[in-house]
XYZ file of C-alpha atoms in Angstrom:
436
model
C -5.118 6.119 28.907
C -8.900 6.545 28.525
C -10.813 6.522 25.234
C -10.977 10.328 25.038
C -7.214 10.711 25.378
C -6.630 7.802 23.012
C -8.761 9.325 20.241
C -7.418 12.845 20.628
C -3.845 11.603 20.419
C -4.841 9.438 17.432
C -6.120 12.556 15.619
C -2.795 14.287 16.298
C -0.845 11.260 15.045
C -2.878 11.084 11.834
C -2.341 14.790 11.173
C 1.412 14.480 11.780
C 1.698 11.524 9.377
C 0.818 12.518 5.792
C 3.235 9.906 4.357
C 4.824 6.635 5.561
C 8.054 8.564 6.174
C 6.299 10.982 8.515
C 4.388 8.153 10.212
C 7.643 6.361 11.036
C 9.189 9.612 12.240
C 6.188 10.193 14.533
C 6.349 6.655 15.885
C 10.111 6.851 16.442
C 9.716 10.080 18.422
C 7.110 8.480 20.677
C 9.258 5.378 21.161
C 12.333 7.403 22.091
C 10.282 9.409 24.578
C 9.332 6.077 26.172
C 12.953 4.944 26.501
C 13.385 2.824 23.361
C 16.905 2.736 21.916
C 17.410 3.085 18.177
C 19.331 0.302 16.458
C 21.265 0.789 13.231
C 21.222 -2.129 10.804
C 24.799 -1.306 9.734
C 26.139 -1.869 13.278
C 26.546 -4.870 15.573
C 23.761 -5.486 18.071
C 23.909 -6.676 21.680
C 20.267 -7.012 22.682
C 19.707 -7.424 26.419
C 16.752 -8.663 28.426
C 14.797 -5.807 29.974
C 15.673 -3.275 27.274
C 13.523 -1.735 24.549
C 14.635 -1.146 20.963
C 13.487 0.021 17.565
C 14.903 -0.065 14.052
C 13.834 1.618 10.798
C 14.343 0.678 7.166
C 13.938 3.061 4.213
C 12.604 5.622 6.723
C 9.153 4.154 6.001
C 9.062 0.836 7.917
C 9.709 0.308 11.620
C 10.107 -2.531 14.125
C 9.818 -1.872 17.871
C 10.745 -4.546 20.402
C 10.443 -5.066 24.148
C 12.844 -7.777 25.369
C 10.801 -9.415 28.122
C 12.051 -11.040 31.287
C 10.379 -14.403 30.559
C 12.471 -16.988 28.683
C 12.124 -16.008 25.011
C 12.424 -19.424 23.359
C 9.905 -21.070 25.695
C 7.336 -18.241 25.819
C 7.646 -16.986 22.236
C 7.102 -13.585 20.702
C 3.884 -11.592 20.762
C 3.857 -9.830 17.389
C 1.503 -7.189 16.035
C 1.786 -6.165 12.389
C 0.349 -3.222 10.464
C 1.334 -1.095 7.463
C 2.346 2.536 7.116
C 1.277 3.218 3.514
C -2.099 4.295 2.129
C -3.388 4.679 -1.440
C -2.551 8.115 -2.808
C -1.212 10.103 -5.755
C 2.596 10.002 -6.120
C 4.531 12.638 -8.053
C 6.302 11.382 -11.199
C 10.094 11.859 -11.583
C 9.721 14.528 -14.289
C 6.308 15.855 -13.339
C 6.170 19.341 -14.883
C 3.073 19.798 -17.078
C 2.211 23.106 -18.756
C -1.319 23.390 -20.145
C -3.269 26.495 -21.165
C -0.996 28.683 -19.063
C -1.372 26.503 -15.951
C 1.315 24.548 -14.096
C 0.347 20.990 -13.137
C 2.189 17.941 -11.856
C 2.019 14.487 -13.367
C 1.163 11.788 -10.839
C 1.039 8.013 -10.580
C -1.731 6.205 -8.741
C -0.276 4.381 -5.736
C -2.385 1.430 -4.633
C -6.128 0.922 -5.048
C -7.187 4.566 -4.852
C -10.849 5.561 -4.859
C -10.247 8.456 -7.275
C -13.508 10.431 -7.268
C -13.046 11.940 -3.779
C -9.688 13.457 -4.800
C -11.403 16.095 -6.906
C -11.976 19.602 -5.491
C -9.948 19.019 -2.338
C -7.297 21.317 -0.836
C -4.129 19.284 -1.420
C -0.618 19.590 -0.076
C 2.588 17.706 -0.766
C 4.891 15.716 1.528
C 7.481 12.961 1.504
C 11.244 12.493 1.334
C 13.744 14.463 -0.728
C 17.323 13.370 -1.493
C 19.718 16.250 -2.113
C 23.351 17.250 -2.599
C 24.911 19.467 0.056
C 27.254 22.376 -0.526
C 30.055 20.086 0.697
C 29.227 17.460 -1.946
C 27.507 14.961 0.358
C 24.250 13.173 -0.462
C 21.574 13.414 2.231
C 17.839 12.948 2.622
C 15.274 15.006 4.511
C 11.561 14.850 5.094
C 9.547 17.577 3.433
C 6.015 18.807 4.087
C 4.511 21.948 2.583
C 1.760 21.813 5.256
C -0.539 24.180 3.347
C -2.982 23.897 0.449
C -0.971 24.312 -2.736
C -2.849 22.211 -5.288
C -6.284 21.020 -6.346
C -7.827 18.761 -8.995
C -10.836 20.691 -10.318
C -13.869 18.730 -11.482
C -15.259 19.213 -14.957
C -18.491 21.216 -14.688
C -21.682 19.242 -15.208
C -22.636 21.660 -18.033
C -19.744 20.154 -20.034
C -20.620 16.567 -19.178
C -24.362 16.108 -18.690
C -23.875 12.393 -17.974
C -21.408 13.020 -15.147
C -23.727 11.640 -12.465
C -24.502 8.539 -14.507
C -21.410 7.390 -16.337
C -18.356 9.581 -15.837
C -15.111 7.622 -15.756
C -11.676 8.847 -14.701
C -8.587 8.518 -16.856
C -5.663 8.347 -14.433
C -3.217 9.723 -17.025
C -5.179 12.763 -18.192
C -7.823 13.662 -15.590
C -6.115 13.813 -12.187
C -3.037 16.010 -12.608
C -3.111 18.453 -9.668
C -3.139 22.156 -10.566
C -0.560 24.251 -8.697
C -0.394 27.692 -10.261
C -0.722 29.942 -13.277
C 2.489 30.341 -15.210
C 4.388 33.506 -15.875
C 4.872 34.655 -19.459
C 7.924 32.444 -20.099
C 5.810 29.411 -19.292
C 8.498 27.477 -17.420
C 8.735 26.081 -13.896
C 11.383 23.814 -12.383
C 9.815 21.524 -9.776
C 13.155 20.664 -8.189
C 13.843 24.350 -7.606
C 10.494 24.612 -5.816
C 11.521 21.705 -3.609
C 14.911 23.263 -2.912
C 13.230 26.498 -1.828
C 10.939 24.525 0.496
C 13.908 22.684 2.012
C 15.530 26.024 2.777
C 12.284 27.329 4.260
C 12.117 24.273 6.526
C 15.669 24.906 7.762
C 17.661 22.433 5.637
C 20.264 25.076 4.947
C 22.973 22.728 3.646
C 20.909 21.678 0.597
C 22.345 22.808 -2.741
C 20.616 20.619 -5.345
C 17.605 18.300 -5.248
C 18.611 14.957 -6.715
C 15.368 12.994 -6.380
C 12.236 12.590 -4.282
C 9.437 10.334 -3.011
C 6.488 12.714 -2.740
C 2.740 12.260 -2.368
C -0.240 14.568 -2.392
C -2.501 14.566 0.648
C -5.686 16.253 1.822
C -5.072 19.169 4.178
C -8.409 18.805 5.977
C -7.584 17.823 9.546
C -8.832 14.594 11.134
C -11.967 15.183 13.182
C -14.640 13.642 15.362
C -17.922 13.830 13.449
C -21.554 12.890 14.012
C -24.241 14.385 16.239
C -22.694 12.571 19.183
C -19.147 12.660 17.790
C -19.230 8.886 17.509
C -17.149 8.726 14.316
C -13.568 9.539 13.340
C -13.112 11.061 9.863
C -9.598 11.191 8.447
C -7.298 10.304 5.619
C -5.123 7.212 6.062
C -7.203 5.469 8.732
C -6.251 2.444 6.643
C -3.859 1.699 8.121
C -2.350 4.322 10.414
C -5.105 3.661 12.931
C -3.682 0.144 13.352
C -0.098 1.473 13.535
C -1.113 3.867 16.299
C -3.138 1.237 18.161
C -0.277 -1.256 17.999
C 2.168 1.403 19.183
C 0.070 2.412 22.185
C -0.406 -1.236 23.093
C 3.343 -1.837 22.970
C 3.993 1.221 25.128
C 1.634 -0.324 27.703
C 3.625 -3.582 27.820
C 4.743 -4.468 31.354
C 8.058 -5.989 30.233
C 7.376 -9.573 31.269
C 6.762 -10.903 27.759
C 8.857 -10.289 24.631
C 6.714 -8.079 22.401
C 7.248 -6.806 18.878
C 5.453 -4.323 16.629
C 6.229 -4.266 12.907
C 4.772 -1.604 10.608
C 5.728 -2.254 6.978
C 5.564 0.004 3.956
C 4.257 -1.047 0.515
C 1.345 -3.241 1.663
C -1.010 -1.429 -0.698
C 1.097 -2.455 -3.698
C 1.865 -6.062 -2.783
C 4.500 -5.842 0.001
C 7.321 -6.978 -2.312
C 10.171 -4.667 -1.339
C 13.156 -4.528 0.990
C 10.999 -2.911 3.672
C 7.704 -4.613 2.813
C 6.218 -7.633 4.552
C 7.380 -9.903 1.726
C 10.910 -8.600 2.163
C 13.435 -9.768 4.770
C 13.165 -6.958 7.346
C 11.302 -8.830 10.088
C 13.142 -12.082 9.439
C 16.454 -10.226 9.600
C 15.508 -8.784 12.989
C 14.485 -12.145 14.433
C 17.652 -13.805 13.073
C 19.780 -11.210 14.849
C 17.709 -11.642 18.008
C 18.025 -15.454 17.856
C 21.020 -16.455 15.688
C 20.674 -20.176 16.479
C 18.263 -21.715 13.914
C 16.813 -24.322 16.276
C 16.163 -21.779 19.018
C 14.571 -19.469 16.461
C 12.212 -22.180 15.170
C 11.237 -23.160 18.712
C 10.553 -19.530 19.580
C 8.403 -18.930 16.504
C 6.471 -22.125 17.198
C 5.516 -20.605 20.565
C 4.681 -17.220 19.035
C 1.582 -15.523 17.653
C 1.207 -12.682 15.139
C -1.854 -10.439 15.099
C -2.073 -8.643 11.754
C -4.113 -5.468 12.301
C -5.663 -3.891 9.213
C -9.027 -2.194 8.839
C -12.148 -4.183 7.937
C -15.156 -3.224 5.810
C -18.035 -2.088 8.002
C -21.467 -2.840 6.577
C -22.469 0.282 4.665
C -26.047 1.411 5.432
C -26.553 2.567 1.820
C -25.016 -0.556 0.257
C -25.867 -3.368 2.645
C -26.340 -5.782 -0.267
C -22.569 -5.634 -0.963
C -21.931 -7.532 2.273
C -22.554 -11.069 3.461
C -25.707 -10.706 5.566
C -24.248 -12.660 8.506
C -20.856 -10.954 8.446
C -21.442 -7.214 8.235
C -19.459 -5.504 11.015
C -21.017 -2.427 12.628
C -18.973 0.625 13.594
C -18.456 1.014 17.357
C -19.423 -2.596 18.069
C -15.956 -4.039 18.488
C -12.871 -5.196 16.562
C -13.359 -7.618 13.693
C -11.831 -11.047 13.076
C -11.189 -11.329 9.320
C -11.613 -14.763 7.763
C -11.142 -16.084 4.237
C -11.183 -19.741 3.193
C -8.671 -19.046 0.397
C -6.085 -17.609 2.805
C -6.358 -13.961 1.826
C -6.502 -13.642 5.613
C -4.345 -15.874 7.832
C -6.937 -16.520 10.560
C -7.767 -20.068 11.585
C -9.973 -21.420 14.358
C -7.153 -21.543 16.907
C -5.859 -18.010 16.346
C -9.423 -16.659 16.208
C -10.264 -18.526 19.407
C -7.316 -16.906 21.186
C -8.432 -13.444 20.082
C -11.989 -14.110 21.265
C -10.517 -15.279 24.574
C -8.617 -12.023 25.085
C -11.652 -9.965 24.022
C -13.711 -11.722 26.670
C -10.985 -11.080 29.251
C -11.201 -7.339 28.469
C -15.020 -7.332 28.154
C -14.669 -6.133 24.544
C -17.279 -7.106 21.928
C -15.932 -8.884 18.852
C -17.259 -9.259 15.309
C -16.401 -11.336 12.228
C -15.983 -10.411 8.578
C -16.214 -12.678 5.551
C -16.412 -11.249 2.024
C -19.416 -12.153 -0.113
C -18.658 -15.423 -1.874
C -19.183 -13.793 -5.277
C -16.690 -10.964 -4.631
C -12.895 -10.952 -4.635
C -11.226 -10.604 -1.236
C -8.427 -8.198 -0.432
C -5.463 -9.278 1.657
C -3.050 -8.018 4.329
C 0.477 -8.523 5.602
C -0.887 -11.415 7.694
C -0.657 -14.271 5.158
C 2.613 -12.909 3.762
C 4.307 -12.713 7.164
C 2.912 -16.093 8.192
C 4.382 -17.648 5.059
C 7.752 -15.950 5.571
C 8.109 -16.864 9.268
C 5.902 -19.911 9.780
C 4.243 -18.211 12.758
C 0.636 -18.712 13.908
C -1.314 -15.683 12.680
C -4.709 -14.068 12.655
C -6.097 -11.027 10.874
C -8.153 -8.452 12.739
C -9.159 -4.827 12.244
C -11.648 -2.130 13.085
C -14.721 -1.616 10.862
C -14.391 1.294 8.448
C -16.391 3.080 5.765
C -14.970 4.512 2.511
C -11.768 2.467 2.651
C -9.150 3.809 0.210
C -10.965 7.121 -0.143
C -9.144 10.386 0.523
C -11.210 10.553 3.738
C -12.307 7.428 5.584
C -14.654 6.913 8.529
C -14.290 4.791 11.662
C -15.891 4.534 15.095
C -14.517 6.228 18.204
C -14.909 3.074 20.332
C -13.286 0.518 18.069
C -9.670 1.645 18.054
C -9.635 1.968 21.834
C -11.234 -1.466 22.252
C -8.631 -3.004 19.939
C -5.930 -1.248 21.980
C -7.207 -2.910 25.161
C -7.156 -6.365 23.565
C -3.677 -5.912 22.045
C -2.348 -4.633 25.388
C -3.761 -7.773 27.042
C -2.107 -9.874 24.324
C 1.263 -8.186 24.862
C 1.120 -8.717 28.635
C -0.201 -12.291 28.794
C 1.167 -15.787 28.309
C -0.242 -17.415 25.174
C -2.616 -20.141 26.411
C -1.378 -23.538 25.305
C -3.654 -25.258 22.811
C -4.129 -29.018 23.028
C -2.947 -31.074 20.085
C -5.420 -33.353 18.357
C -4.952 -36.897 17.181
């Protein structure tokens, strides 16, 4: 795969993945097309060397695994981790709001959303719906309206002359998306709207919507932008770009080494869930792969996890918000993320290994450290390292406007990270000498 094909397929993947549920569905389809077998957590497993597997939890987290021909305990696992969720607006359980003859939906803020860019956008709605069938069964289906059906109009500057200086946003009262004008009776049942959409999508057995996990998203398609098309503009680059890059790297694995990709949900809200990085999903998988505790500990001691999550590129309009020696530039290579207080799991050994593989692939590499007077975000890296006891580092591609409704990355960086992760998946982990 060349960089042009990589980026075009990335744009398609981003467009097909408006929610974590859709992202996992897209990844599962690509894995099955490449010969991966789906595992069910409710069934017994008999994993065999030379085979490829994947398993999902909550429809929003996924693990994919290549069982390599080299001895697993002695050579360890090559793990790449990312997350499927992005900050957004989630629909409340009883969302119907009627105001001045307009129908709106109440929403909750999911994660650290940059709220201003959500105004005046063409929004649609997607996620998972749980319903009762005509036969009395309970099922779930993915739902996506795929068209603009809502917007959050800004207040005109004539009604707020200080808007450009001091306007704040009240998440309870100011960001309810507007869907329609009401008929004279002034009533609308949101679940009936969802039921009609299920029928339109072909879910003919649905009789009653029981509940839902739904999010608004921007309908503007991902695109290459810039005079030389050197940038990628899209929603959910954080962190679907890393999910896609990890997936393509795994698909390029030659089968000699045992390789694993884990993409967890709920990273943006702390990872504490059954399918989040602080939950047992990955540990459960490894325990079933290696039931013997001593063999499992030996394997993990020979393993390495690369946590891939976007990094803050130095913003040309706000350069003072960055450490002057650690401001990554878009299109100048993947970024090693370092934090002395362990918000990132990188240490000198894991960073040295990544630099080694970058050099092997002739890929430039950068480093990011937050300004000492600012708080540092975190990733699934430290959480997974603490859960498994595996050597870990945090990397990512530099990005602008992280957590906005539309983020910006460089066209070279994702492909360069793909090359390094593919090298990682296909190579023995160089042994590091012990000190003392």
